[in-house]
Coordinates of C-alpha atoms in Angstrom, one line a residue:
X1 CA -3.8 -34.2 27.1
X2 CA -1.4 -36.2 29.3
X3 CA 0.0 -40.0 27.9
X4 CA -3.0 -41.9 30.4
X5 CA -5.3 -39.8 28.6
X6 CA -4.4 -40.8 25.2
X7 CA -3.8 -44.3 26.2
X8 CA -7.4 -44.4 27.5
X9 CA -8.8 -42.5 24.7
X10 CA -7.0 -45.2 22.2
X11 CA -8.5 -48.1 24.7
X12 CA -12.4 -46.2 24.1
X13 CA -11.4 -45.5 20.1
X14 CA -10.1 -48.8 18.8
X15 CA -13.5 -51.5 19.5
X16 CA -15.7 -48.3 17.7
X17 CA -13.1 -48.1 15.5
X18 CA -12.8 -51.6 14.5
X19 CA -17.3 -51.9 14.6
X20 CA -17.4 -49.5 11.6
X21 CA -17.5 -45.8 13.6
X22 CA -16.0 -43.7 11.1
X23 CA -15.3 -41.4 13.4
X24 CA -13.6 -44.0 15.7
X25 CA -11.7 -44.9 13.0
X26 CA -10.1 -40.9 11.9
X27 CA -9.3 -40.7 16.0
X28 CA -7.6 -44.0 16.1
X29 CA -5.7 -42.7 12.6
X30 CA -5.1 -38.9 14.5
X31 CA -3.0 -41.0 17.7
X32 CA -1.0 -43.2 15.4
X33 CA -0.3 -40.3 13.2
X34 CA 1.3 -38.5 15.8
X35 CA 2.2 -41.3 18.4
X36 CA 0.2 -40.2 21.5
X37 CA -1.0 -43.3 23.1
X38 CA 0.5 -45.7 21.0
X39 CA 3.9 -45.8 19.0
X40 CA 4.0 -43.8 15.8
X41 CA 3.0 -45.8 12.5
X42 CA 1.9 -43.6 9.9
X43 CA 0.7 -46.4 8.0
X44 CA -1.7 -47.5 10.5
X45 CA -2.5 -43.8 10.5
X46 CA -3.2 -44.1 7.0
X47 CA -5.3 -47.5 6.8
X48 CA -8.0 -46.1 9.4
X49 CA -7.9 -43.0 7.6
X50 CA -8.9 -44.8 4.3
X51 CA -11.5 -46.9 6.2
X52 CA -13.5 -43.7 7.4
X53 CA -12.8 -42.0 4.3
X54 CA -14.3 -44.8 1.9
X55 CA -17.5 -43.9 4.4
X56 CA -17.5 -40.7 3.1
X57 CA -16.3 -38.5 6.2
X58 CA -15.1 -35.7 4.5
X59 CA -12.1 -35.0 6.8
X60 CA -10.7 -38.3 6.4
X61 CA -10.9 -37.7 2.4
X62 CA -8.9 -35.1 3.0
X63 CA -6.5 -36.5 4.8
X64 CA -5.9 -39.5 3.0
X65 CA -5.4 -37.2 0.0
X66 CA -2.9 -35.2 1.9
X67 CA -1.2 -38.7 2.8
X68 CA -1.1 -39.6 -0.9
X69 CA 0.4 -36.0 -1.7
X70 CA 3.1 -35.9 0.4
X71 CA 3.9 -40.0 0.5
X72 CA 3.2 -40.5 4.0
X73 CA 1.8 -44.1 5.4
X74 CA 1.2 -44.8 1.7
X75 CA 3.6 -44.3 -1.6
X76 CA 3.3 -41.3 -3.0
X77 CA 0.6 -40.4 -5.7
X78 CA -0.6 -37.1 -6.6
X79 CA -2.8 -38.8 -9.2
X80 CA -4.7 -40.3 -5.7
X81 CA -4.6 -37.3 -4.0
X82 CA -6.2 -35.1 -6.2
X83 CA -9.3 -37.8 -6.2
X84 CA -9.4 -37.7 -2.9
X85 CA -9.3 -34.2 -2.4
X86 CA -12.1 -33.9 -5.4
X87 CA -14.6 -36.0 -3.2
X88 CA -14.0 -34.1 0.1
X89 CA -14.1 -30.8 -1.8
X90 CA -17.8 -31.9 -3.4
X91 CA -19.0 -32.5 0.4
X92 CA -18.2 -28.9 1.1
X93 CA -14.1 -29.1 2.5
X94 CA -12.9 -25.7 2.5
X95 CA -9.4 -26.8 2.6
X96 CA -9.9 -29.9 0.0
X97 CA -11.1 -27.1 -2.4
X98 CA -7.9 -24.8 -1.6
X99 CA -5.7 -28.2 -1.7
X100 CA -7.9 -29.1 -5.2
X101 CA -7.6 -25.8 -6.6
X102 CA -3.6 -25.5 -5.8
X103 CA -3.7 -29.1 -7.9
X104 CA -5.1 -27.4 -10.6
X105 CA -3.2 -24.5 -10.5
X106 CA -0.1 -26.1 -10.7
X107 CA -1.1 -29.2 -12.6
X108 CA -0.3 -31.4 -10.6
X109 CA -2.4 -35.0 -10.4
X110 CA -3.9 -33.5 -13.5
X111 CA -4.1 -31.2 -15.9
X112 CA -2.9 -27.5 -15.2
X113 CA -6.6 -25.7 -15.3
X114 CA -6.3 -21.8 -14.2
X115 CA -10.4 -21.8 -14.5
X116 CA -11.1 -24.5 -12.4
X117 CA -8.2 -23.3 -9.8
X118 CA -10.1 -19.7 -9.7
X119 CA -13.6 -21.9 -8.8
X120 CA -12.3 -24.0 -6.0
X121 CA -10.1 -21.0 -4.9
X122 CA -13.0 -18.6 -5.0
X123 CA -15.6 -22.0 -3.1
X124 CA -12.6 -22.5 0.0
X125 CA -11.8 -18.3 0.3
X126 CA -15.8 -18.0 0.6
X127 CA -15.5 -20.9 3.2
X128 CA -13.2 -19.2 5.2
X129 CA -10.1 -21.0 4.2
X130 CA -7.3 -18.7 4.4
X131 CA -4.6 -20.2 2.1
X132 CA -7.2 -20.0 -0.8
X133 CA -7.9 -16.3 0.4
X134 CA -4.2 -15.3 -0.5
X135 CA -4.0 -17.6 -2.9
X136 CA -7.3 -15.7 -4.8
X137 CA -5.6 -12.7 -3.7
X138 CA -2.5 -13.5 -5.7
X139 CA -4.1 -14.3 -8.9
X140 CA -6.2 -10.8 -9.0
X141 CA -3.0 -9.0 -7.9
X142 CA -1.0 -10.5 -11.2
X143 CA -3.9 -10.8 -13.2
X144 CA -3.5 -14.1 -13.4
X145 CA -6.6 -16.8 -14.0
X146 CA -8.7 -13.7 -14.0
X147 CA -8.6 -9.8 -15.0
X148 CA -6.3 -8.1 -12.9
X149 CA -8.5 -6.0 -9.9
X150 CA -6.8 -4.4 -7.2
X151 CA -10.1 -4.6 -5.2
X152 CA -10.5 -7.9 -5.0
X153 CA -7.0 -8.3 -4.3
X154 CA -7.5 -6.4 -1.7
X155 CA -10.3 -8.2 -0.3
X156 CA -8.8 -11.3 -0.1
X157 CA -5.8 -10.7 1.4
X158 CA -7.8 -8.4 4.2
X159 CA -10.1 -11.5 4.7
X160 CA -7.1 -13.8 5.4
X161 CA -5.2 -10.9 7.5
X162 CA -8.3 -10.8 9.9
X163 CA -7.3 -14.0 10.9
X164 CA -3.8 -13.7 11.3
X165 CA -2.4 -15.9 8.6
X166 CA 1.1 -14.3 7.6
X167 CA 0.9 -14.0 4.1
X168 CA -2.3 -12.5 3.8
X169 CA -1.1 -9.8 6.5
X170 CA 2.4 -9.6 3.9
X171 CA 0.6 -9.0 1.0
X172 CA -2.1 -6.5 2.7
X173 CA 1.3 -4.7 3.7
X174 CA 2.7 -4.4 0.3
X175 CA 0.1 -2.5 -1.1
X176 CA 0.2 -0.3 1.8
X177 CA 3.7 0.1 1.4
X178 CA 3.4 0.9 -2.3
X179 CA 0.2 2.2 -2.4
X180 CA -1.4 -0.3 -5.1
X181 CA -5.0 -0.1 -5.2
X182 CA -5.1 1.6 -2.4
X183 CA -3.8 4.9 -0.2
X184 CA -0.2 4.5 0.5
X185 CA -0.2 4.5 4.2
X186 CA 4.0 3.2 5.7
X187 CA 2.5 2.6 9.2
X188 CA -0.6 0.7 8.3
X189 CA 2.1 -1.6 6.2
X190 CA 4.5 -1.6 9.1
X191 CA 1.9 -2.8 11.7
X192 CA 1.0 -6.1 9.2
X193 CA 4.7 -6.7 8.9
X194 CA 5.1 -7.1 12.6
X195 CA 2.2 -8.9 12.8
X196 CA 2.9 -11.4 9.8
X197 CA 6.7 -11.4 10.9
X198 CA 6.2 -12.4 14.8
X199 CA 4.4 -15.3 13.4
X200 CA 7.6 -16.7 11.0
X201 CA 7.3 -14.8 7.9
X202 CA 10.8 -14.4 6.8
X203 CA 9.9 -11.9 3.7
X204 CA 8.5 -9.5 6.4
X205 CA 11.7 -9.6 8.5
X206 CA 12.9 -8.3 5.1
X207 CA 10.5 -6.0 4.4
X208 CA 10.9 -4.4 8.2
X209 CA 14.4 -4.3 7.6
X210 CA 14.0 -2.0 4.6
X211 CA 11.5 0.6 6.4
X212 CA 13.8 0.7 9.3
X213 CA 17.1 1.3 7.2
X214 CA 15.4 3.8 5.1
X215 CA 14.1 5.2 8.0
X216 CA 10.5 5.6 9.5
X217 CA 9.7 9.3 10.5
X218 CA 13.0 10.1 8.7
X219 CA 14.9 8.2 12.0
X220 CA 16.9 5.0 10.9
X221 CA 17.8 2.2 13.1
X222 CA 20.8 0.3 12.1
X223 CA 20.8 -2.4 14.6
X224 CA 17.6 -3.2 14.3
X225 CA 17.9 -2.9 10.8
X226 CA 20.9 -5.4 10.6
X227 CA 19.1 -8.2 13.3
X228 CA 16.0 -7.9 10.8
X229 CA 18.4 -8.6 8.1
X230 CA 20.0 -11.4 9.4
X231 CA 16.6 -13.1 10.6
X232 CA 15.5 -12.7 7.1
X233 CA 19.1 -13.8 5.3
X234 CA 18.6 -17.0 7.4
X235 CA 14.9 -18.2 6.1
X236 CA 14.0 -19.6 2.7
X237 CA 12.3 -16.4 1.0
X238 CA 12.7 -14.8 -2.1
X239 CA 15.0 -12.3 -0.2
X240 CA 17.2 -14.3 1.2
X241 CA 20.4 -13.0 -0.9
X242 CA 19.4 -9.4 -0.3
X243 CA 18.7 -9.9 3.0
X244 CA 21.9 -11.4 3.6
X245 CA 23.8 -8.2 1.4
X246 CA 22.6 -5.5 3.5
X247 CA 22.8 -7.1 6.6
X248 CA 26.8 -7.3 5.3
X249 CA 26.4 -3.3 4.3
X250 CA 25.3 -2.4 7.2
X251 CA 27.8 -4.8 9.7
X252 CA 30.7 -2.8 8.1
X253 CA 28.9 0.7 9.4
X254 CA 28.6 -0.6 13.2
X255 CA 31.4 -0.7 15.7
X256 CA 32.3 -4.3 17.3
X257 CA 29.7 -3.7 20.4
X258 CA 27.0 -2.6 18.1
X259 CA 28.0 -5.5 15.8
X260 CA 27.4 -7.8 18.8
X261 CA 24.6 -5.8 20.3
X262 CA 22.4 -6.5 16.6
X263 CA 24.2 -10.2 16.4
X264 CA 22.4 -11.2 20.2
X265 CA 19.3 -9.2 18.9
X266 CA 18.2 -11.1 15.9
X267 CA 18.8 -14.1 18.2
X268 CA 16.4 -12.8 20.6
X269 CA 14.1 -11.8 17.7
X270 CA 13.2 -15.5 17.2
X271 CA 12.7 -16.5 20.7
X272 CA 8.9 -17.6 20.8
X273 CA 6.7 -14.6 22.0
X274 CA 9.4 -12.3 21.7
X275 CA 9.5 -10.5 18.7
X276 CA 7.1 -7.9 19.5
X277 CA 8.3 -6.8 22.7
X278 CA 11.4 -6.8 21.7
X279 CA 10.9 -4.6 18.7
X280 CA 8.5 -2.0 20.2
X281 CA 11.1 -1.5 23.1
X282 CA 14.4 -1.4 20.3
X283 CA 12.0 1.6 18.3
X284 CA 11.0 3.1 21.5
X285 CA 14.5 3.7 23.3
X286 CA 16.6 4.7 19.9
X287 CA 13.8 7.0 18.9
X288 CA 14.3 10.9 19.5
X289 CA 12.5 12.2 22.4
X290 CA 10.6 14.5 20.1
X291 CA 9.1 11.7 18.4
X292 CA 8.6 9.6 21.6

């Protein structure tokens, strides 16, 4: 939508808006949330939020809890957000129920309560919501909030991978990887890796890295190795210090045009759309014709 379009959508939105139309009011809050239309004001954003939520639109609840959680428009107050996301969650809000549940789970806005976390986890994942599908997935993996169970695990994160969110696809990957709960099957986990890494995930640049320094069909790739490395070593993961190490181990191995070569190839690993293309051609020209 072009700046006239929102401009005229604000011009139709704001007299329903201002007559009571809660849903007016949540598309008036949705332009001065992100400034199309009208200048940015995330407290406006927040006041017509409130007004449709106190009508009980169930969206709106949950936005205004997400305002109160992360002190946007409105001081911060996870004491207000997890009330709000408790009545959006009752009328049925798969993400309210994963955004309740993660409330529970860490205690925050109220008390820490692994039972009810594993309800509104289990409500949202049965919902579709994706977040509360790896988060469910999590907690059966460590046994934690319920008996450990591989299977359902398994489930989960499969549900959430079918839909391409990156930490389901990660965590499906792992237990490919290292067989847990399932056959161990190296390509099946390299495929979700790709996948869950071209969409940001830094821990499967690392986990990509590893394969392809270990070697896949017993051939190793080094500058591929290092770029995946370096992409990982520059995100905020749990592997961002071992990342960073063997991308150093394996710089010391490379001449100075390799060096570069892998340097201008994790750049290009980032671009937007070009991570895939990029990798199946850097597999397909180093691999050994045999294998091609």
């Amino acid at each position: 939508m072009i700046r006239g379009e929102y401009v005229k959508a604000f011009k139709e939105f704001e007299p329903e808006a201002n007559a009571g139309n809660p849903v007016a009011q949540m598309s008036l809050a949705s332009l001065y949330l992100r400034g199309n239309g009208v200048p940015q004001n995330l407290e406006k954003a927040f006041a017509w939020n409130l007004a449709a939520a106190k009508q009980e639109l169930s969206e709106a609840q949950f936005r205004v809890g997400v305002a109160y959680q992360l002190g946007e428009g409105v001081q911060q107050n996870s004491y207000a957000a997890f009330n709000w996301y408790e009545r959006a969650a009752g009328q049925h809000h798969p993400a309210a129920q994963a955004y309740l549940a993660a409330m529970y789970w860490d205690g925050e806005g109220t008390t820490k309560n692994l039972e009810a976390a594993i309800k509104w986890f289990t409500l949202s994942a049965t919902n579709g919501n994706a977040f509360a599908q790896v988060s469910l997935g999590k907690a059966y993996l460590a046994g934690i909030g319920v008996p450990q169970d591989f299977s359902q695990a398994i489930k989960w994160f499969t549900q959430a991978a079918r839909v391409k969110h990156p930490s389901g696809m990660y965590y499906l990957a792992e237990m490919y990887e290292q067989g847990i709960g399932i056959d161990k099957n190296l390509a099946k986990a390299e495929n979700l890796y790709l996948e869950s890494a071209s969409r940001g995930d830094g821990s499967s640049y690392y986990k990509l890295g590893m394969l392809h320094s270990q070697g896949i069909n017993n051939v190793s790739n080094p500058t591929l190795s290092y770029a995946l490395f370096n992409v990982a070593a520059s995100k905020s993961t749990r592997f961002q210090k071992e990342a960073a190490y063997r991308r150093d181990l394996i710089a010391a191995k490379l001449t100075e045009s390799e060096l570069r070569q892998a340097q201008n190839l994790s750049v290009e690993l980032v671009q937007p759309g070009k991570f895939s293309e990029l990798v199946t051609i850097k597999l397909f020209t180093e691999m050994p014709n045999d294998l091609q």
